[in-house]
Amino acid sequence: MRTQVGIIGAGPAGLLLSHLLHLEGVESVVLEERGEDYVRQRVRAGVLENTTTDLLREVGLGERMDREGLVHGGISLRFDGADHRIAFEELVGRNVTVYGQQEVVKDLIDARTRDGGQILFDISETAVHDIDTDRPRITFRDADGQPQELVCDVIAGCDGFHGPSRKAVPHEAYDHTYPFAWLGILAKAAPTREELAYTFHERGFALYSMRSPEITRLYLQVAPDEDIKEWPDDRIWAELHTRMAVDGESPVLEGPLLDKGITAMRSFVATPMRHGRLFLAGDAAHIVPPTGAKGMNLAVADVRLLSRAVTQLLQHNDSRLVESYSDTALHRVWKAEAFSWKMTSMLHVSPTADAFQRQVQLAELRYTAGSRAAMTAIAENYVGLPW
């Protein structure tokens, strides 16, 4: 098999990169170890920055998003028994859209299929070779278990933290693990509020969000080694009501659970994001805690940059953008890491924090809620920094 760009991973990063390259007349093949049904349904992040929604519209992927997505003009910080709104549109003139990652993936798969794009699902034993040459290769077994080889001009590793791409790039790792995790549920219950609410409570952080007019997405801070079996539905609902109540009233409407799981919290950056003709994008290069809603948006920023760099290389023999790709991408990555770390540190209860540290957190929250400058800084980062 032969193509210009071999893309490992059919998440938002890999699929969007394939779509952007197609628009520039560059061929690609996307390889994915999971089956198509799984990829279409896996529940992930759901907050799209204003820069992300603008890009999706620009490249013809905004129709269903604009029809079904939920536009949010702000978020709330809930602490001291009160709700404190940060008004994005008033502060920075922009907003965010809640539209699940799986919905973006569905739109991308449909677009690539419609345009004749190649996406090979259910592959295995993926490995990269000859990345220091101008003809790198990807070997794998196809859905029938037959060995295959894909010869490329460029390889894009969009295969997440555990995929083979990152391991093939000599890199320095910056890694930070947080002393807590998120227990997340997806509930068939109509949202009772129009915007996300981030709650600081003495029992731990809680987040109220939504995925559609019928589905809510809710999170609780738990210990990183927590056993999901110890959290029956009744216990989850009771804890959500306790942590999110303001003036004795909780915004949470209960309903049947569609999904339940525990996610570890970490920050990770691999630098550089390139070695030879192999380029990393998305979770293969960096991970942020979900508090700042940056994961998928960073992947979009990566592949927007990478698609332009690869097009310049393959169509004009101009290597300047590929040479600067890693440094340029990491400049944005570290800003997102800083914002996500700040939001996480400000809103979560550390199991090792003493009374002094808890009061410092509250002081920071009170300052943020009372300062237009502090709220503007959060709004500017949350809606997405300029490209």
XYZ file of C-alpha atoms in Angstrom:
387
model
C 0.000 0.000 0.000
C 1.142 3.543 -0.734
C -0.114 6.952 0.358
C 1.251 10.413 1.051
C 0.328 10.594 4.744
C -0.207 7.594 6.981
C -2.318 8.556 9.990
C -2.396 6.296 13.037
C -5.553 6.803 15.080
C -9.158 7.590 14.125
C -9.968 9.992 16.922
C -10.703 13.683 16.333
C -7.026 14.466 15.625
C -6.452 11.770 13.012
C -9.792 12.146 11.267
C -9.661 15.948 11.150
C -6.097 15.839 9.831
C -7.202 13.487 7.063
C -10.087 15.816 6.198
C -7.893 18.942 6.156
C -5.316 17.217 3.949
C -8.048 16.075 1.566
C -9.172 19.681 1.151
C -5.597 20.536 0.125
C -5.366 17.645 -2.337
C -3.105 15.491 -0.159
C -3.872 11.756 0.092
C -3.982 9.918 3.419
C -4.922 6.589 4.967
C -6.209 6.410 8.552
C -5.453 3.295 10.614
C -7.450 2.473 13.762
C -7.180 -0.504 16.103
C -10.772 -0.218 17.373
C -13.902 -1.053 15.421
C -15.980 1.662 13.787
C -18.964 1.198 16.120
C -16.736 1.644 19.170
C -15.066 4.761 17.729
C -18.424 6.342 16.941
C -19.822 5.744 20.430
C -16.957 6.252 22.894
C -17.840 9.090 25.262
C -15.224 11.796 25.625
C -15.001 15.570 26.096
C -17.733 17.838 24.876
C -16.690 21.520 25.114
C -15.518 23.099 21.847
C -13.584 26.349 21.937
C -14.734 29.217 19.765
C -11.615 28.723 17.622
C -12.527 25.047 17.139
C -16.109 25.740 16.090
C -14.912 28.429 13.670
C -12.525 25.945 12.060
C -15.142 23.190 11.779
C -17.506 25.588 10.018
C -14.711 26.793 7.745
C -13.978 23.250 6.535
C -17.612 22.227 6.029
C -18.181 20.315 9.267
C -20.375 22.735 11.185
C -23.902 22.024 9.973
C -24.970 19.423 12.552
C -22.892 21.078 15.270
C -24.725 24.363 14.735
C -28.063 22.567 14.702
C -27.570 20.334 17.756
C -24.738 21.915 19.758
C -25.445 23.933 22.894
C -23.882 27.407 22.818
C -22.695 28.603 26.227
C -21.925 32.233 26.953
C -20.234 31.518 30.271
C -19.612 29.137 33.168
C -20.264 29.295 36.903
C -17.928 28.824 39.843
C -19.900 27.591 42.858
C -18.384 28.051 46.307
C -19.271 29.652 49.650
C -22.814 28.403 49.040
C -23.299 30.720 46.061
C -23.117 30.718 42.257
C -20.626 33.096 40.604
C -20.979 33.462 36.825
C -18.109 34.236 34.446
C -19.750 35.822 31.392
C -17.587 34.988 28.363
C -19.572 37.010 25.854
C -19.552 40.119 28.033
C -15.865 39.783 28.922
C -14.278 38.684 25.628
C -17.107 38.653 23.083
C -16.926 34.924 22.391
C -18.476 31.662 23.592
C -18.058 27.880 23.617
C -20.242 25.080 22.249
C -21.093 21.832 24.013
C -21.030 19.145 21.331
C -19.736 15.710 22.294
C -16.447 14.432 20.913
C -18.234 11.348 19.613
C -20.482 13.638 17.568
C -17.453 15.357 16.018
C -16.026 11.921 15.240
C -19.275 10.808 13.587
C -19.291 13.925 11.416
C -15.677 13.326 10.411
C -16.157 9.637 9.584
C -19.190 10.480 7.481
C -17.300 13.252 5.665
C -14.268 11.066 4.937
C -16.492 8.212 3.743
C -18.469 10.576 1.527
C -15.222 11.919 0.028
C -13.786 8.468 -0.618
C -11.279 8.573 2.226
C -9.651 5.383 3.480
C -10.185 4.480 7.145
C -9.068 0.982 8.084
C -10.651 -0.165 11.363
C -9.917 -3.253 13.498
C -6.201 -3.376 12.721
C -3.550 -4.712 15.130
C 0.205 -4.951 15.771
C 0.828 -1.436 14.440
C 4.484 -0.363 14.197
C 6.408 2.445 12.482
C 9.688 2.052 10.591
C 12.261 4.142 8.697
C 11.021 7.421 10.149
C 14.454 8.981 9.540
C 14.029 8.519 5.790
C 11.736 10.152 3.229
C 9.823 6.864 2.871
C 8.655 5.889 6.364
C 6.532 2.765 6.715
C 3.723 1.499 8.913
C 3.259 -2.240 9.343
C 0.098 -3.767 10.805
C -2.365 -6.611 10.557
C -5.663 -5.824 8.883
C -9.135 -6.758 10.116
C -8.665 -10.267 8.680
C -5.346 -10.712 10.493
C -3.273 -10.417 7.315
C 0.097 -8.574 7.518
C 0.154 -5.260 5.649
C 2.634 -2.481 4.951
C 1.803 1.167 4.238
C 4.586 3.225 2.651
C 4.208 6.990 3.192
C 5.902 10.322 2.739
C 4.892 11.359 6.257
C 3.438 9.591 9.308
C 1.123 11.361 11.753
C 0.874 9.736 15.177
C -2.627 10.562 16.441
C -2.936 7.343 18.424
C -3.046 8.594 22.007
C -0.723 8.157 24.955
C -0.529 4.346 24.725
C -0.096 4.067 20.948
C 3.144 3.141 19.181
C 3.888 6.612 17.767
C 5.031 8.415 20.915
C 7.314 5.527 21.834
C 9.062 5.880 18.466
C 9.911 9.555 19.029
C 12.913 10.212 21.319
C 11.495 12.768 23.727
C 11.722 14.368 27.111
C 8.625 13.698 29.209
C 7.063 16.220 31.558
C 4.599 14.313 33.715
C 2.466 15.291 36.699
C -0.069 13.007 38.386
C -2.784 14.533 40.563
C -3.821 12.973 43.901
C -7.438 12.610 42.802
C -9.596 11.304 39.951
C -13.005 12.023 38.425
C -15.996 9.729 38.709
C -18.099 10.609 35.681
C -21.657 9.676 34.790
C -23.799 10.191 31.718
C -27.453 10.409 32.738
C -30.681 10.423 30.795
C -31.929 13.540 32.532
C -32.713 16.951 31.109
C -30.292 19.700 32.165
C -31.761 22.102 34.712
C -29.332 24.906 33.882
C -27.939 26.323 30.647
C -24.212 26.433 31.464
C -21.493 24.380 33.127
C -21.003 24.762 36.882
C -17.667 24.060 38.594
C -18.102 23.483 42.326
C -15.520 23.766 45.119
C -16.854 21.921 48.186
C -15.187 20.703 51.349
C -16.064 17.116 50.323
C -14.430 17.572 46.918
C -14.908 19.049 43.471
C -18.042 18.488 41.359
C -18.894 19.489 37.788
C -22.315 19.913 36.233
C -22.351 19.743 32.434
C -24.549 18.458 29.653
C -24.392 16.813 26.233
C -27.847 17.539 24.813
C -31.280 18.797 25.900
C -31.944 15.274 27.215
C -28.522 14.184 28.553
C -26.442 15.491 31.470
C -22.776 14.766 32.163
C -21.744 14.971 35.829
C -18.471 14.479 37.679
C -17.300 13.959 41.248
C -13.790 14.198 42.648
C -12.776 10.826 44.126
C -9.558 9.127 45.214
C -7.346 7.906 42.328
C -7.606 4.311 43.566
C -11.371 4.446 44.065
C -13.306 1.301 43.133
C -16.309 2.076 40.928
C -18.126 -0.841 42.581
C -18.196 1.183 45.802
C -20.285 3.839 44.079
C -23.840 2.598 43.470
C -26.148 5.022 41.707
C -27.854 6.209 44.906
C -24.536 7.162 46.472
C -23.481 9.114 43.370
C -26.701 11.125 43.248
C -26.592 11.861 46.974
C -23.022 13.137 46.734
C -23.815 15.293 43.704
C -26.758 16.879 45.514
C -24.631 17.548 48.605
C -21.716 19.128 46.783
C -23.661 21.203 44.281
C -26.417 22.580 46.495
C -26.733 26.364 46.792
C -29.098 27.692 49.460
C -30.113 24.092 50.083
C -31.166 23.483 46.487
C -29.334 21.241 44.018
C -29.436 21.790 40.240
C -29.147 18.054 39.627
C -32.088 16.223 38.055
C -31.761 12.445 38.418
C -32.267 9.874 35.678
C -31.083 6.455 34.438
C -27.300 6.188 34.045
C -26.071 5.528 30.502
C -22.377 5.433 31.391
C -20.243 5.429 34.546
C -16.479 5.358 35.037
C -13.440 6.736 36.840
C -10.769 8.768 35.038
C -7.309 9.487 36.445
C -6.070 13.077 36.368
C -2.677 13.884 34.889
C -0.706 16.469 32.974
C 1.804 15.254 30.396
C 3.876 16.806 27.627
C 6.320 15.068 25.274
C 8.897 17.288 23.625
C 9.731 17.385 20.783
C 6.551 16.388 18.934
C 8.451 15.233 15.867
C 11.267 12.914 14.858
C 12.207 12.660 11.197
C 9.033 12.120 9.167
C 6.939 11.094 12.201
C 4.816 13.842 13.794
C 2.782 13.581 17.005
C -0.581 15.258 17.541
C -3.218 15.245 20.260
C -2.958 12.875 23.233
C 0.055 11.169 21.691
C 2.021 14.306 22.576
C 0.194 15.863 25.518
C -2.515 15.261 28.103
C -4.324 17.859 30.195
C -6.663 17.350 33.140
C -10.227 17.842 31.876
C -10.944 20.771 34.208
C -9.923 23.313 31.568
C -11.779 21.619 28.664
C -8.657 21.687 26.502
C -7.941 18.096 25.389
C -9.805 17.840 22.083
C -9.272 21.530 21.343
C -5.495 21.117 21.600
C -5.698 18.168 19.197
C -7.581 20.367 16.729
C -4.939 23.085 17.044
C -2.166 20.525 16.450
C -3.616 19.099 13.253
C -4.582 22.501 11.876
C -0.910 23.409 12.136
C 0.328 20.004 10.955
C -1.927 19.905 7.890
C -0.492 23.202 6.676
C 3.070 22.108 7.351
C 2.669 18.762 5.568
C 0.947 20.397 2.587
C 3.820 22.854 2.197
C 6.322 20.001 2.365
C 4.612 17.631 -0.069
C 3.232 20.108 -2.593
C 5.900 22.808 -2.560
C 8.967 21.028 -1.154
C 9.030 23.691 1.567
C 10.137 22.263 4.915
C 10.026 25.439 7.013
C 6.672 24.698 8.656
C 7.503 21.075 9.430
C 10.810 22.169 10.947
C 8.996 24.606 13.259
C 5.935 22.402 13.900
C 6.974 21.096 17.316
C 8.080 24.440 18.752
C 4.992 26.240 17.442
C 2.570 23.578 18.702
C 4.232 23.359 22.117
C 3.946 27.110 22.601
C 0.155 26.695 22.647
C 0.283 23.380 24.504
C 2.107 24.837 27.505
C -0.374 27.719 27.770
C -3.210 25.185 27.860
C -1.333 23.066 30.397
C -0.888 26.116 32.629
C -4.564 27.055 32.438
C -5.733 23.486 33.078
C -3.356 23.133 36.043
C -4.598 26.424 37.522
C -8.271 25.464 37.201
C -7.596 22.015 38.643
C -5.545 23.299 41.576
C -8.036 26.035 42.416
C -11.144 23.838 42.410
C -10.097 20.455 43.826
C -9.577 19.465 47.444
C -6.123 17.955 47.832
C -6.021 15.073 50.331
C -2.739 16.473 51.671
C -3.892 20.104 51.974
C -3.987 21.589 55.458
C -6.414 24.223 56.740
C -4.144 27.048 55.587
C -4.075 25.753 52.013
C -7.872 25.379 51.938
C -8.261 29.015 52.969
C -5.802 30.079 50.274
C -7.928 28.248 47.676
C -11.037 30.016 48.884
C -9.232 33.356 48.810
C -8.232 32.702 45.178
C -11.799 31.797 44.240
C -13.193 34.873 45.963
C -10.658 37.090 44.225
C -11.466 35.514 40.859
C -15.213 35.979 41.282
C -14.757 39.603 42.334
C -12.171 40.732 39.790
C -13.067 41.567 36.205
C -9.407 41.128 35.227
C -9.254 37.629 36.764
C -12.550 36.602 35.175
C -11.368 37.932 31.807
C -8.215 35.830 32.013
C -10.310 32.698 32.613
C -12.754 33.613 29.857
C -9.962 34.305 27.352
C -8.326 30.946 27.998
C -11.565 28.975 28.195
C -13.019 30.126 24.868
C -9.678 29.518 23.130
C -6.603 31.636 22.571
C -6.123 33.006 19.037
C -4.360 30.698 16.595
